GROMACS .gro file of C-alpha atoms in nm:
model
  299
    1MET     CA    1  -0.226   0.633   1.669
    2ASP     CA    2  -0.199   0.403   1.368
    3ILE     CA    3  -0.411   0.093   1.433
    4HIS     CA    4  -0.348  -0.095   1.107
    5THR     CA    5  -0.253  -0.459   1.154
    6GLY     CA    6  -0.051  -0.500   0.838
    7SER     CA    7  -0.129  -0.446   0.472
    8ARG     CA    8  -0.201  -0.699   0.199
    9THR     CA    9  -0.175  -0.666  -0.178
   10TRP     CA   10  -0.413  -0.773  -0.453
   11HIS     CA   11  -0.354  -0.776  -0.827
   12ALA     CA   12  -0.584  -0.586  -1.061
   13HIS     CA   13  -0.539  -0.775  -1.389
   14ALA     CA   14  -0.572  -0.607  -1.728
   15LYS     CA   15  -0.878  -0.727  -1.921
   16ILE     CA   16  -0.813  -0.807  -2.287
   17ASN     CA   17  -1.107  -0.839  -2.526
   18LEU     CA   18  -0.971  -1.091  -2.774
   19ALA     CA   19  -1.290  -1.053  -2.977
   20LEU     CA   20  -1.579  -0.810  -2.930
   21HIS     CA   21  -1.899  -0.824  -3.134
   22VAL     CA   22  -2.170  -0.559  -3.091
   23THR     CA   23  -2.496  -0.751  -3.130
   24GLY     CA   24  -2.769  -0.500  -3.044
   25ARG     CA   25  -2.883  -0.211  -2.833
   26ARG     CA   26  -3.124  -0.198  -2.542
   27PRO     CA   27  -3.401   0.065  -2.518
   28ASP     CA   28  -3.205   0.234  -2.238
   29GLY     CA   29  -2.911   0.293  -2.473
   30TYR     CA   30  -2.678   0.022  -2.342
   31HIS     CA   31  -2.515  -0.178  -2.618
   32LEU     CA   32  -2.535  -0.557  -2.622
   33ILE     CA   33  -2.207  -0.737  -2.681
   34GLU     CA   34  -2.047  -1.077  -2.705
   35SER     CA   35  -1.681  -1.082  -2.609
   36LEU     CA   36  -1.413  -1.339  -2.542
   37ALA     CA   37  -1.194  -1.191  -2.271
   38VAL     CA   38  -0.879  -1.298  -2.088
   39PHE     CA   39  -0.693  -1.137  -1.800
   40THR     CA   40  -0.320  -1.074  -1.785
   41ARG     CA   41  -0.065  -1.114  -1.509
   42PHE     CA   42   0.044  -0.756  -1.573
   43GLY     CA   43  -0.179  -0.490  -1.424
   44ASP     CA   44  -0.232  -0.253  -1.135
   45ARG     CA   45  -0.177  -0.339  -0.769
   46VAL     CA   46  -0.395  -0.253  -0.472
   47GLU     CA   47  -0.264  -0.250  -0.115
   48ILE     CA   48  -0.515  -0.236   0.171
   49ALA     CA   49  -0.473  -0.208   0.547
   50LEU     CA   50  -0.695  -0.123   0.842
   51ALA     CA   51  -0.637   0.236   0.954
   52GLU     CA   52  -0.764   0.504   1.189
   53ASP     CA   53  -0.920   0.696   0.900
   54ASP     CA   54  -1.005   0.619   0.540
   55ASP     CA   55  -0.718   0.709   0.309
   56PHE     CA   56  -0.647   0.672  -0.063
   57VAL     CA   57  -0.309   0.718  -0.231
   58VAL     CA   58  -0.214   0.660  -0.595
   59SER     CA   59   0.138   0.591  -0.726
   60GLY     CA   60   0.285   0.450  -1.044
   61ARG     CA   61   0.349   0.566  -1.400
   62TYR     CA   62  -0.012   0.666  -1.467
   63ALA     CA   63  -0.096   0.812  -1.126
   64PRO     CA   64  -0.122   1.171  -1.258
   65ALA     CA   65  -0.421   1.070  -1.473
   66VAL     CA   66  -0.613   0.912  -1.184
   67PRO     CA   67  -0.874   1.116  -0.993
   68VAL     CA   68  -0.852   1.078  -0.615
   69ASP     CA   69  -1.198   1.211  -0.536
   70ALA     CA   70  -1.526   1.023  -0.495
   71SER     CA   71  -1.551   0.964  -0.872
   72ASN     CA   72  -1.272   0.704  -0.856
   73LEU     CA   73  -1.401   0.349  -0.891
   74VAL     CA   74  -1.174   0.233  -0.607
   75LEU     CA   75  -1.351   0.462  -0.361
   76ARG     CA   76  -1.692   0.390  -0.510
   77ALA     CA   77  -1.624   0.016  -0.463
   78ARG     CA   78  -1.525   0.071  -0.099
   79ASP     CA   79  -1.834   0.281  -0.033
   80ALA     CA   80  -2.072   0.044  -0.215
   81LEU     CA   81  -1.949  -0.256  -0.016
   82ARG     CA   82  -1.967  -0.058   0.308
   83GLN     CA   83  -2.324   0.046   0.231
   84ALA     CA   84  -2.422  -0.312   0.148
   85VAL     CA   85  -2.297  -0.470   0.472
   86GLY     CA   86  -2.316  -0.186   0.720
   87GLN     CA   87  -2.082   0.068   0.880
   88GLU     CA   88  -2.023  -0.140   1.193
   89LYS     CA   89  -1.856  -0.420   0.995
   90THR     CA   90  -1.644  -0.194   0.777
   91PRO     CA   91  -1.390   0.009   0.977
   92PRO     CA   92  -1.166   0.266   0.806
   93VAL     CA   93  -0.904   0.143   0.560
   94SER     CA   94  -0.599   0.278   0.386
   95ILE     CA   95  -0.598   0.194   0.013
   96LYS     CA   96  -0.289   0.238  -0.203
   97LEU     CA   97  -0.326   0.200  -0.580
   98GLU     CA   98  -0.019   0.141  -0.797
   99LYS     CA   99  -0.139   0.251  -1.141
  100ASN     CA  100   0.065   0.064  -1.404
  101LEU     CA  101  -0.201   0.053  -1.678
  102PRO     CA  102  -0.292   0.350  -1.897
  103VAL     CA  103  -0.617   0.516  -1.794
  104ALA     CA  104  -0.930   0.474  -2.012
  105SER     CA  105  -0.744   0.249  -2.253
  106GLY     CA  106  -0.973  -0.045  -2.328
  107VAL     CA  107  -0.824  -0.291  -2.078
  108GLY     CA  108  -1.068  -0.243  -1.791
  109GLY     CA  109  -0.815  -0.083  -1.559
  110GLY     CA  110  -1.058   0.109  -1.342
  111SER     CA  111  -1.302  -0.182  -1.329
  112SER     CA  112  -1.023  -0.422  -1.239
  113ASP     CA  113  -0.904  -0.186  -0.966
  114ALA     CA  114  -1.257  -0.181  -0.826
  115ALA     CA  115  -1.277  -0.561  -0.842
  116ALA     CA  116  -0.945  -0.596  -0.659
  117VAL     CA  117  -1.069  -0.360  -0.388
  118LEU     CA  118  -1.392  -0.557  -0.348
  119ARG     CA  119  -1.201  -0.885  -0.319
  120GLY     CA  120  -0.950  -0.731  -0.081
  121LEU     CA  121  -1.201  -0.565   0.148
  122VAL     CA  122  -1.401  -0.887   0.182
  123GLU     CA  123  -1.086  -1.039   0.333
  124ILE     CA  124  -0.965  -0.735   0.529
  125TRP     CA  125  -1.310  -0.685   0.680
  126ALA     CA  126  -1.368  -1.065   0.715
  127LEU     CA  127  -1.708  -1.037   0.550
  128ASP     CA  128  -1.945  -1.328   0.496
  129ILE     CA  129  -2.049  -1.246   0.140
  130ASP     CA  130  -2.077  -1.478  -0.158
  131GLY     CA  131  -1.962  -1.429  -0.516
  132VAL     CA  132  -2.313  -1.365  -0.647
  133GLU     CA  133  -2.368  -1.075  -0.408
  134LEU     CA  134  -2.022  -0.936  -0.476
  135ALA     CA  135  -2.090  -0.947  -0.851
  136ARG     CA  136  -2.419  -0.765  -0.793
  137ILE     CA  137  -2.236  -0.489  -0.607
  138GLY     CA  138  -1.973  -0.485  -0.882
  139LEU     CA  139  -2.235  -0.445  -1.155
  140SER     CA  140  -2.369  -0.136  -0.977
  141LEU     CA  141  -2.026   0.019  -1.034
  142GLY     CA  142  -1.994  -0.072  -1.402
  143ALA     CA  143  -2.065  -0.346  -1.656
  144ASP     CA  144  -1.701  -0.463  -1.662
  145VAL     CA  145  -1.661  -0.511  -1.286
  146PRO     CA  146  -1.827  -0.858  -1.259
  147MET     CA  147  -1.598  -1.003  -1.527
  148CYS     CA  148  -1.295  -0.844  -1.358
  149LEU     CA  149  -1.403  -1.013  -1.035
  150ALA     CA  150  -1.395  -1.346  -1.220
  151ALA     CA  151  -1.055  -1.270  -1.384
  152LYS     CA  152  -1.040  -1.599  -1.579
  153PRO     CA  153  -1.105  -1.670  -1.950
  154LEU     CA  154  -1.473  -1.603  -2.019
  155VAL     CA  155  -1.735  -1.503  -2.271
  156ALA     CA  156  -1.934  -1.196  -2.170
  157ARG     CA  157  -2.278  -1.130  -2.315
  158GLY     CA  158  -2.559  -0.884  -2.252
  159ILE     CA  159  -2.406  -0.553  -2.148
  160GLY     CA  160  -2.105  -0.751  -2.030
  161ASP     CA  161  -2.270  -0.888  -1.719
  162GLU     CA  162  -2.377  -1.235  -1.842
  163LEU     CA  163  -2.064  -1.446  -1.795
  164SER     CA  164  -1.973  -1.794  -1.913
  165MET     CA  165  -1.637  -1.927  -1.800
  166VAL     CA  166  -1.430  -2.095  -2.072
  167PRO     CA  167  -1.263  -2.425  -1.973
  168ASP     CA  168  -0.941  -2.569  -2.120
  169PHE     CA  169  -0.799  -2.227  -2.199
  170SER     CA  170  -0.418  -2.232  -2.176
  171THR     CA  171  -0.190  -1.943  -2.090
  172LEU     CA  172  -0.118  -1.707  -2.381
  173GLY     CA  173   0.189  -1.495  -2.453
  174LEU     CA  174   0.077  -1.136  -2.513
  175VAL     CA  175   0.226  -0.797  -2.584
  176LEU     CA  176   0.018  -0.491  -2.496
  177VAL     CA  177   0.083  -0.164  -2.677
  178ASN     CA  178  -0.080   0.173  -2.621
  179PRO     CA  179   0.036   0.472  -2.830
  180GLY     CA  180  -0.053   0.721  -2.559
  181ARG     CA  181  -0.366   0.852  -2.728
  182SER     CA  182  -0.711   0.836  -2.571
  183VAL     CA  183  -1.046   0.767  -2.732
  184LEU     CA  184  -1.381   0.806  -2.560
  185THR     CA  185  -1.589   0.490  -2.545
  186ALA     CA  186  -1.913   0.684  -2.598
  187ASP     CA  187  -1.773   0.843  -2.915
  188ILE     CA  188  -1.667   0.504  -3.052
  189PHE     CA  189  -2.010   0.350  -2.996
  190ALA     CA  190  -2.179   0.656  -3.145
  191ALA     CA  191  -1.973   0.617  -3.462
  192LEU     CA  192  -2.066   0.253  -3.524
  193ALA     CA  193  -2.205   0.186  -3.871
  194ARG     CA  194  -2.431  -0.091  -3.736
  195ARG     CA  195  -2.520  -0.238  -3.400
  196ASP     CA  196  -2.687  -0.566  -3.497
  197ASN     CA  197  -2.384  -0.775  -3.591
  198GLU     CA  198  -2.373  -1.153  -3.570
  199ALA     CA  199  -2.272  -1.327  -3.249
  200LEU     CA  200  -1.937  -1.492  -3.182
  201PRO     CA  201  -1.874  -1.822  -3.360
  202GLN     CA  202  -1.847  -2.137  -3.151
  203LEU     CA  203  -1.520  -2.163  -2.962
  204PRO     CA  204  -1.269  -2.442  -3.032
  205ARG     CA  205  -1.299  -2.744  -2.803
  206SER     CA  206  -0.954  -2.677  -2.659
  207ILE     CA  207  -0.784  -2.341  -2.680
  208ASP     CA  208  -0.412  -2.293  -2.737
  209PHE     CA  209  -0.210  -2.052  -2.949
  210HIS     CA  210  -0.289  -2.218  -3.283
  211SER     CA  211  -0.657  -2.295  -3.234
  212LEU     CA  212  -0.719  -1.949  -3.089
  213ARG     CA  213  -0.540  -1.770  -3.373
  214ASN     CA  214  -0.747  -1.957  -3.629
  215TRP     CA  215  -1.067  -1.872  -3.441
  216LEU     CA  216  -0.974  -1.506  -3.403
  217GLU     CA  217  -0.934  -1.477  -3.780
  218ILE     CA  218  -1.310  -1.522  -3.820
  219THR     CA  219  -1.404  -1.280  -3.540
  220ARG     CA  220  -1.386  -0.903  -3.502
  221ASN     CA  221  -1.364  -0.612  -3.266
  222ASP     CA  222  -1.656  -0.410  -3.401
  223LEU     CA  223  -1.522  -0.098  -3.228
  224GLU     CA  224  -1.181  -0.108  -3.396
  225PRO     CA  225  -1.259   0.056  -3.735
  226ALA     CA  226  -1.424   0.358  -3.572
  227ALA     CA  227  -1.143   0.390  -3.318
  228ILE     CA  228  -0.872   0.383  -3.586
  229ALA     CA  229  -1.062   0.643  -3.788
  230MET     CA  230  -1.069   0.872  -3.484
  231GLN     CA  231  -0.717   0.795  -3.368
  232PRO     CA  232  -0.482   0.670  -3.645
  233ALA     CA  233  -0.209   0.597  -3.389
  234ILE     CA  234  -0.404   0.281  -3.303
  235GLY     CA  235  -0.337   0.157  -3.655
  236ARG     CA  236   0.032   0.231  -3.608
  237ALA     CA  237   0.036   0.031  -3.284
  238LEU     CA  238  -0.115  -0.267  -3.467
  239SER     CA  239   0.143  -0.226  -3.742
  240TRP     CA  240   0.430  -0.235  -3.491
  241LEU     CA  241   0.291  -0.551  -3.333
  242ASN     CA  242   0.277  -0.716  -3.674
  243LYS     CA  243   0.632  -0.606  -3.755
  244ALA     CA  244   0.748  -0.760  -3.427
  245GLY     CA  245   0.610  -1.099  -3.530
  246SER     CA  246   0.268  -1.109  -3.366
  247GLY     CA  247   0.066  -1.415  -3.467
  248PHE     CA  248  -0.250  -1.206  -3.440
  249SER     CA  249  -0.302  -0.839  -3.352
  250ARG     CA  250  -0.615  -0.649  -3.254
  251MET     CA  251  -0.738  -0.357  -3.047
  252SER     CA  252  -0.884  -0.440  -2.705
  253GLY     CA  253  -1.220  -0.298  -2.600
  254SER     CA  254  -1.276   0.056  -2.720
  255GLY     CA  255  -0.901   0.123  -2.737
  256ALA     CA  256  -0.648   0.254  -2.762
  257THR     CA  257  -0.456  -0.046  -2.619
  258CYS     CA  258  -0.379  -0.318  -2.874
  259PHE     CA  259  -0.258  -0.672  -2.815
  260GLY     CA  260  -0.038  -0.911  -3.006
  261LEU     CA  261  -0.060  -1.287  -2.963
  262PHE     CA  262   0.272  -1.473  -2.938
  263GLU     CA  263   0.348  -1.843  -2.919
  264THR     CA  264   0.551  -1.820  -2.598
  265GLY     CA  265   0.615  -1.571  -2.322
  266ASN     CA  266   0.983  -1.542  -2.420
  267VAL     CA  267   0.895  -1.453  -2.780
  268ALA     CA  268   0.656  -1.191  -2.646
  269LYS     CA  269   0.933  -1.039  -2.431
  270ARG     CA  270   1.164  -1.005  -2.732
  271ALA     CA  271   0.887  -0.845  -2.937
  272ALA     CA  272   0.808  -0.598  -2.659
  273ALA     CA  273   1.174  -0.499  -2.633
  274GLN     CA  274   1.183  -0.441  -3.008
  275ILE     CA  275   0.875  -0.216  -3.005
  276ARG     CA  276   0.989  -0.031  -2.693
  277GLY     CA  277   1.321   0.042  -2.860
  278ARG     CA  278   1.147   0.212  -3.151
  279GLN     CA  279   0.863   0.375  -2.953
  280PRO     CA  280   1.009   0.459  -2.610
  281ASP     CA  281   0.720   0.690  -2.516
  282TRP     CA  282   0.452   0.428  -2.573
  283PHE     CA  283   0.314   0.189  -2.314
  284VAL     CA  284   0.453  -0.155  -2.404
  285ALA     CA  285   0.425  -0.464  -2.181
  286ALA     CA  286   0.499  -0.831  -2.239
  287THR     CA  287   0.278  -1.050  -2.025
  288ARG     CA  288   0.091  -1.378  -2.004
  289SER     CA  289  -0.277  -1.444  -1.965
  290ILE     CA  290  -0.426  -1.634  -1.674
  291ALA     CA  291  -0.531  -1.988  -1.771
  292SER     CA  292  -0.872  -2.132  -1.691
  293GLU     CA  293  -0.911  -2.359  -1.390
  294GLY     CA  294  -0.739  -2.691  -1.456
  295ALA     CA  295  -0.586  -2.581  -1.787
  296ASP     CA  296  -0.214  -2.598  -1.864
  297GLY     CA  297  -0.068  -2.276  -1.730
  298GLN     CA  298   0.266  -2.316  -1.903
  299ASN     CA  299   0.348  -2.136  -2.225
   0.00000   0.00000   0.00000
Protein backbone atom coordinates (compact mmCIF):
# COMPACT_ATOMS: atom_id res chain seq x y z
CA MET A 1 0.00 0.00 0.00
CA ASP A 2 1.30 3.45 -0.90
CA ILE A 3 1.75 5.45 2.30
CA HIS A 4 3.03 8.72 0.82
CA THR A 5 1.27 11.82 2.13
CA GLY A 6 1.80 14.01 -0.90
CA SER A 7 4.88 15.13 -2.78
CA ARG A 8 6.67 18.48 -2.75
CA THR A 9 9.02 20.01 -5.29
CA TRP A 10 12.32 21.82 -4.83
CA HIS A 11 14.35 23.71 -7.41
CA ALA A 12 17.96 22.77 -8.12
CA HIS A 13 19.38 26.02 -9.49
CA ALA A 14 22.21 26.11 -12.03
CA LYS A 15 25.43 27.53 -10.57
CA ILE A 16 27.20 30.05 -12.80
CA ASN A 17 30.83 30.94 -12.10
CA LEU A 18 30.95 34.52 -13.32
CA ALA A 19 34.67 34.60 -12.55
CA LEU A 20 36.96 31.77 -11.44
CA HIS A 21 40.59 32.29 -10.45
CA VAL A 22 42.82 29.32 -9.59
CA THR A 23 45.04 30.60 -6.77
CA GLY A 24 46.97 27.54 -5.58
CA ARG A 25 47.02 23.85 -4.89
CA ARG A 26 46.88 21.95 -1.63
CA PRO A 27 49.28 19.08 -0.84
CA ASP A 28 46.38 16.64 -1.27
CA GLY A 29 45.92 17.75 -4.88
CA TYR A 30 42.80 19.89 -4.44
CA HIS A 31 43.02 23.20 -6.24
CA LEU A 32 42.39 26.46 -4.40
CA ILE A 33 40.02 28.87 -6.12
CA GLU A 34 38.31 32.20 -5.78
CA SER A 35 35.02 32.42 -7.64
CA LEU A 36 32.09 34.81 -7.86
CA ALA A 37 29.03 32.63 -8.41
CA VAL A 38 25.34 33.25 -8.95
CA PHE A 39 22.43 30.82 -9.24
CA THR A 40 19.77 30.86 -11.93
CA ARG A 41 16.03 30.35 -11.82
CA PHE A 42 16.41 27.74 -14.56
CA GLY A 43 17.61 24.35 -13.40
CA ASP A 44 16.60 20.85 -12.43
CA ARG A 45 13.61 19.97 -10.25
CA VAL A 46 13.42 17.45 -7.43
CA GLU A 47 10.13 15.97 -6.22
CA ILE A 48 10.10 14.07 -2.93
CA ALA A 49 7.38 12.12 -1.12
CA LEU A 50 7.23 9.61 1.70
CA ALA A 51 6.83 6.08 0.35
CA GLU A 52 6.77 2.43 1.36
CA ASP A 53 10.21 1.86 -0.18
CA ASP A 54 13.02 4.07 -1.38
CA ASP A 55 12.65 4.89 -5.06
CA PHE A 56 14.51 7.08 -7.56
CA VAL A 57 13.27 8.06 -11.02
CA VAL A 58 14.85 10.45 -13.53
CA SER A 59 13.02 12.27 -16.33
CA GLY A 60 13.75 15.25 -18.55
CA ARG A 61 15.88 16.03 -21.60
CA TYR A 62 19.14 14.86 -20.03
CA ALA A 63 17.81 11.84 -18.13
CA PRO A 64 19.62 9.31 -20.37
CA ALA A 65 22.99 10.67 -19.17
CA VAL A 66 22.15 10.34 -15.47
CA PRO A 67 23.21 7.22 -13.53
CA VAL A 68 20.48 5.81 -11.29
CA ASP A 69 22.75 3.69 -9.11
CA ALA A 70 24.46 4.54 -5.82
CA SER A 71 26.99 6.78 -7.61
CA ASN A 72 24.31 9.45 -8.19
CA LEU A 73 24.72 12.46 -5.92
CA VAL A 74 20.98 12.52 -5.24
CA LEU A 75 21.12 9.07 -3.65
CA ARG A 76 24.41 9.80 -1.92
CA ALA A 77 22.82 12.93 -0.40
CA ARG A 78 19.82 10.91 0.84
CA ASP A 79 22.07 8.25 2.34
CA ALA A 80 24.49 10.74 3.93
CA LEU A 81 21.65 12.61 5.65
CA ARG A 82 20.07 9.34 6.77
CA GLN A 83 23.38 8.18 8.22
CA ALA A 84 23.88 11.50 10.02
CA VAL A 85 20.52 11.55 11.81
CA GLY A 86 19.62 7.89 12.11
CA GLN A 87 17.41 5.36 10.33
CA GLU A 88 14.49 5.78 12.72
CA LYS A 89 13.99 9.43 11.72
CA THR A 90 14.37 8.87 7.99
CA PRO A 91 11.65 6.62 6.54
CA PRO A 92 11.69 5.60 2.87
CA VAL A 93 11.16 8.27 0.23
CA SER A 94 10.38 8.46 -3.45
CA ILE A 95 12.65 10.94 -5.26
CA LYS A 96 11.93 12.12 -8.80
CA LEU A 97 14.59 14.15 -10.59
CA GLU A 98 13.67 16.23 -13.65
CA LYS A 99 17.03 16.68 -15.38
CA ASN A 100 16.89 19.89 -17.43
CA LEU A 101 20.59 20.82 -17.22
CA PRO A 102 23.32 19.12 -19.26
CA VAL A 103 25.35 16.63 -17.24
CA ALA A 104 28.95 17.48 -16.23
CA SER A 105 28.71 20.88 -17.87
CA GLY A 106 30.24 23.37 -15.44
CA VAL A 107 27.00 24.59 -13.84
CA GLY A 108 26.98 22.40 -10.74
CA GLY A 109 23.96 20.36 -11.80
CA GLY A 110 24.70 17.25 -9.77
CA SER A 111 25.77 19.29 -6.74
CA SER A 112 22.64 21.43 -6.98
CA ASP A 113 20.48 18.30 -7.25
CA ALA A 114 22.13 16.99 -4.08
CA ALA A 115 21.58 20.31 -2.31
CA ALA A 116 17.90 20.33 -3.30
CA VAL A 117 17.51 16.80 -1.95
CA LEU A 118 19.17 17.74 1.34
CA ARG A 119 16.90 20.78 1.73
CA GLY A 120 13.85 18.77 0.75
CA LEU A 121 14.51 15.82 3.02
CA VAL A 122 15.05 18.09 6.02
CA GLU A 123 11.46 19.24 5.50
CA ILE A 124 9.94 15.91 4.46
CA TRP A 125 11.55 14.16 7.43
CA ALA A 126 10.93 17.18 9.75
CA LEU A 127 14.54 17.11 10.92
CA ASP A 128 15.99 19.48 13.51
CA ILE A 129 19.26 20.26 11.74
CA ASP A 130 20.92 23.62 11.23
CA GLY A 131 22.55 25.09 8.13
CA VAL A 132 26.09 24.53 9.41
CA GLU A 133 25.52 20.81 9.87
CA LEU A 134 23.76 20.53 6.52
CA ALA A 135 26.69 22.27 4.82
CA ARG A 136 29.09 19.85 6.53
CA ILE A 137 27.13 16.91 5.15
CA GLY A 138 27.03 18.62 1.75
CA LEU A 139 30.81 19.11 1.71
CA SER A 140 31.26 15.36 2.26
CA LEU A 141 29.49 14.89 -1.08
CA GLY A 142 31.48 17.47 -3.05
CA ALA A 143 33.08 20.91 -2.81
CA ASP A 144 30.24 22.59 -4.75
CA VAL A 145 27.38 21.30 -2.59
CA PRO A 146 27.67 23.89 0.26
CA MET A 147 27.47 26.80 -2.19
CA CYS A 148 24.51 25.15 -3.94
CA LEU A 149 22.80 24.91 -0.55
CA ALA A 150 23.26 28.68 -0.18
CA ALA A 151 22.03 29.38 -3.76
CA LYS A 152 22.51 33.17 -3.50
CA PRO A 153 25.27 35.42 -4.93
CA LEU A 154 28.52 34.52 -3.19
CA VAL A 155 32.29 34.39 -3.37
CA ALA A 156 33.71 30.90 -2.85
CA ARG A 157 37.30 30.42 -1.71
CA GLY A 158 39.44 27.50 -0.58
CA ILE A 159 38.34 24.42 -2.49
CA GLY A 160 34.98 26.10 -2.91
CA ASP A 161 33.83 25.53 0.66
CA GLU A 162 34.68 28.92 2.22
CA LEU A 163 31.66 31.07 1.37
CA SER A 164 31.04 34.80 1.65
CA MET A 165 27.59 36.00 0.68
CA VAL A 166 27.52 39.10 -1.55
CA PRO A 167 24.96 41.78 -0.58
CA ASP A 168 23.30 44.28 -2.93
CA PHE A 169 23.51 41.95 -5.91
CA SER A 170 20.60 42.54 -8.30
CA THR A 171 19.00 40.03 -10.63
CA LEU A 172 20.89 39.49 -13.90
CA GLY A 173 19.59 38.54 -17.34
CA LEU A 174 21.55 35.52 -18.58
CA VAL A 175 21.66 33.18 -21.54
CA LEU A 176 23.23 29.76 -21.02
CA VAL A 177 24.64 27.89 -24.01
CA ASN A 178 26.17 24.43 -24.13
CA PRO A 179 27.34 23.03 -27.49
CA GLY A 180 26.73 19.44 -26.44
CA ARG A 181 30.38 18.56 -25.94
CA SER A 182 31.81 17.36 -22.64
CA VAL A 183 35.14 18.13 -21.03
CA LEU A 184 36.52 16.40 -17.96
CA THR A 185 37.26 18.70 -15.04
CA ALA A 186 40.36 16.70 -14.07
CA ASP A 187 41.77 17.06 -17.59
CA ILE A 188 41.18 20.82 -17.56
CA PHE A 189 42.97 21.30 -14.24
CA ALA A 190 45.82 19.05 -15.38
CA ALA A 191 46.33 21.24 -18.44
CA LEU A 192 46.64 24.52 -16.53
CA ALA A 193 49.79 26.49 -17.35
CA ARG A 194 49.95 27.85 -13.78
CA ARG A 195 48.07 27.39 -10.54
CA ASP A 196 49.21 30.39 -8.49
CA ASN A 197 47.21 33.17 -10.12
CA GLU A 198 46.19 36.36 -8.35
CA ALA A 199 42.97 36.53 -6.34
CA LEU A 200 39.77 38.23 -7.44
CA PRO A 201 39.77 42.03 -7.41
CA GLN A 202 37.54 43.81 -4.92
CA LEU A 203 33.88 43.72 -5.87
CA PRO A 204 31.93 46.90 -6.69
CA ARG A 205 30.01 48.39 -3.76
CA SER A 206 26.71 47.73 -5.53
CA ILE A 207 26.32 45.22 -8.32
CA ASP A 208 24.11 45.72 -11.35
CA PHE A 209 24.56 44.98 -15.06
CA HIS A 210 26.97 47.86 -15.74
CA SER A 211 29.15 47.65 -12.64
CA LEU A 212 29.37 43.87 -12.95
CA ARG A 213 30.32 43.97 -16.63
CA ASN A 214 33.11 46.43 -15.90
CA TRP A 215 34.37 44.25 -13.04
CA LEU A 216 34.22 41.07 -15.11
CA GLU A 217 36.47 42.66 -17.73
CA ILE A 218 39.36 42.58 -15.23
CA THR A 219 38.71 39.01 -14.07
CA ARG A 220 39.13 35.60 -15.68
CA ASN A 221 38.04 32.01 -15.77
CA ASP A 222 41.46 30.39 -15.52
CA LEU A 223 40.01 27.11 -16.83
CA GLU A 224 38.63 28.59 -20.04
CA PRO A 225 41.77 28.62 -22.27
CA ALA A 226 42.54 24.96 -21.58
CA ALA A 227 38.90 23.98 -22.11
CA ILE A 228 38.69 25.78 -25.46
CA ALA A 229 41.94 24.14 -26.57
CA MET A 230 40.48 20.72 -25.78
CA GLN A 231 37.00 21.46 -27.09
CA PRO A 232 36.87 24.25 -29.73
CA ALA A 233 33.05 24.15 -29.71
CA ILE A 234 33.23 26.14 -26.46
CA GLY A 235 34.79 28.98 -28.42
CA ARG A 236 31.98 28.77 -30.94
CA ALA A 237 29.39 28.98 -28.15
CA LEU A 238 31.05 32.15 -26.87
CA SER A 239 31.08 33.55 -30.40
CA TRP A 240 27.34 32.94 -30.79
CA LEU A 241 26.63 34.69 -27.50
CA ASN A 242 28.63 37.70 -28.66
CA LYS A 243 26.83 37.75 -32.01
CA ALA A 244 23.51 37.74 -30.15
CA GLY A 245 24.46 40.91 -28.29
CA SER A 246 25.84 39.64 -24.99
CA GLY A 247 27.31 42.40 -22.85
CA PHE A 248 29.86 39.91 -21.53
CA SER A 249 30.44 36.24 -22.34
CA ARG A 250 32.46 33.59 -20.53
CA MET A 251 32.61 29.87 -19.82
CA SER A 252 31.24 28.72 -16.45
CA GLY A 253 33.28 26.41 -14.23
CA SER A 254 35.22 23.82 -16.18
CA GLY A 255 32.76 23.98 -19.10
CA ALA A 256 31.38 23.40 -21.53
CA THR A 257 28.42 25.66 -20.60
CA CYS A 258 28.95 29.34 -21.38
CA PHE A 259 26.95 32.34 -20.23
CA GLY A 260 26.10 35.69 -21.73
CA LEU A 261 25.18 38.70 -19.63
CA PHE A 262 22.23 40.77 -20.85
CA GLU A 263 20.77 44.01 -19.56
CA THR A 264 17.23 42.66 -19.13
CA GLY A 265 15.48 39.32 -19.07
CA ASN A 266 13.53 40.17 -22.23
CA VAL A 267 16.72 40.95 -24.17
CA ALA A 268 18.12 37.63 -22.98
CA LYS A 269 15.03 35.79 -24.26
CA ARG A 270 15.41 37.31 -27.72
CA ALA A 271 19.10 36.41 -27.81
CA ALA A 272 18.36 32.83 -26.77
CA ALA A 273 15.76 32.49 -29.52
CA GLN A 274 18.28 33.77 -32.05
CA ILE A 275 20.97 31.27 -30.99
CA ARG A 276 18.48 28.40 -30.76
CA GLY A 277 17.33 29.14 -34.29
CA ARG A 278 20.86 28.73 -35.62
CA GLN A 279 21.96 25.90 -33.30
CA PRO A 280 18.83 23.81 -32.64
CA ASP A 281 20.79 20.86 -31.21
CA TRP A 282 22.55 22.93 -28.56
CA PHE A 283 21.34 23.53 -25.03
CA VAL A 284 20.19 27.17 -24.91
CA ALA A 285 18.27 28.75 -22.01
CA ALA A 286 17.35 32.33 -21.17
CA THR A 287 17.08 32.82 -17.44
CA ARG A 288 17.59 35.24 -14.58
CA SER A 289 19.86 34.98 -11.59
CA ILE A 290 18.62 34.99 -8.01
CA ALA A 291 19.26 38.33 -6.27
CA SER A 292 20.90 38.60 -2.86
CA GLU A 293 18.72 39.08 0.20
CA GLY A 294 17.21 42.56 0.18
CA ALA A 295 18.52 43.44 -3.30
CA ASP A 296 16.29 44.59 -6.16
CA GLY A 297 15.04 41.44 -7.81
CA GLN A 298 13.68 43.18 -10.88
CA ASN A 299 15.58 43.28 -14.14
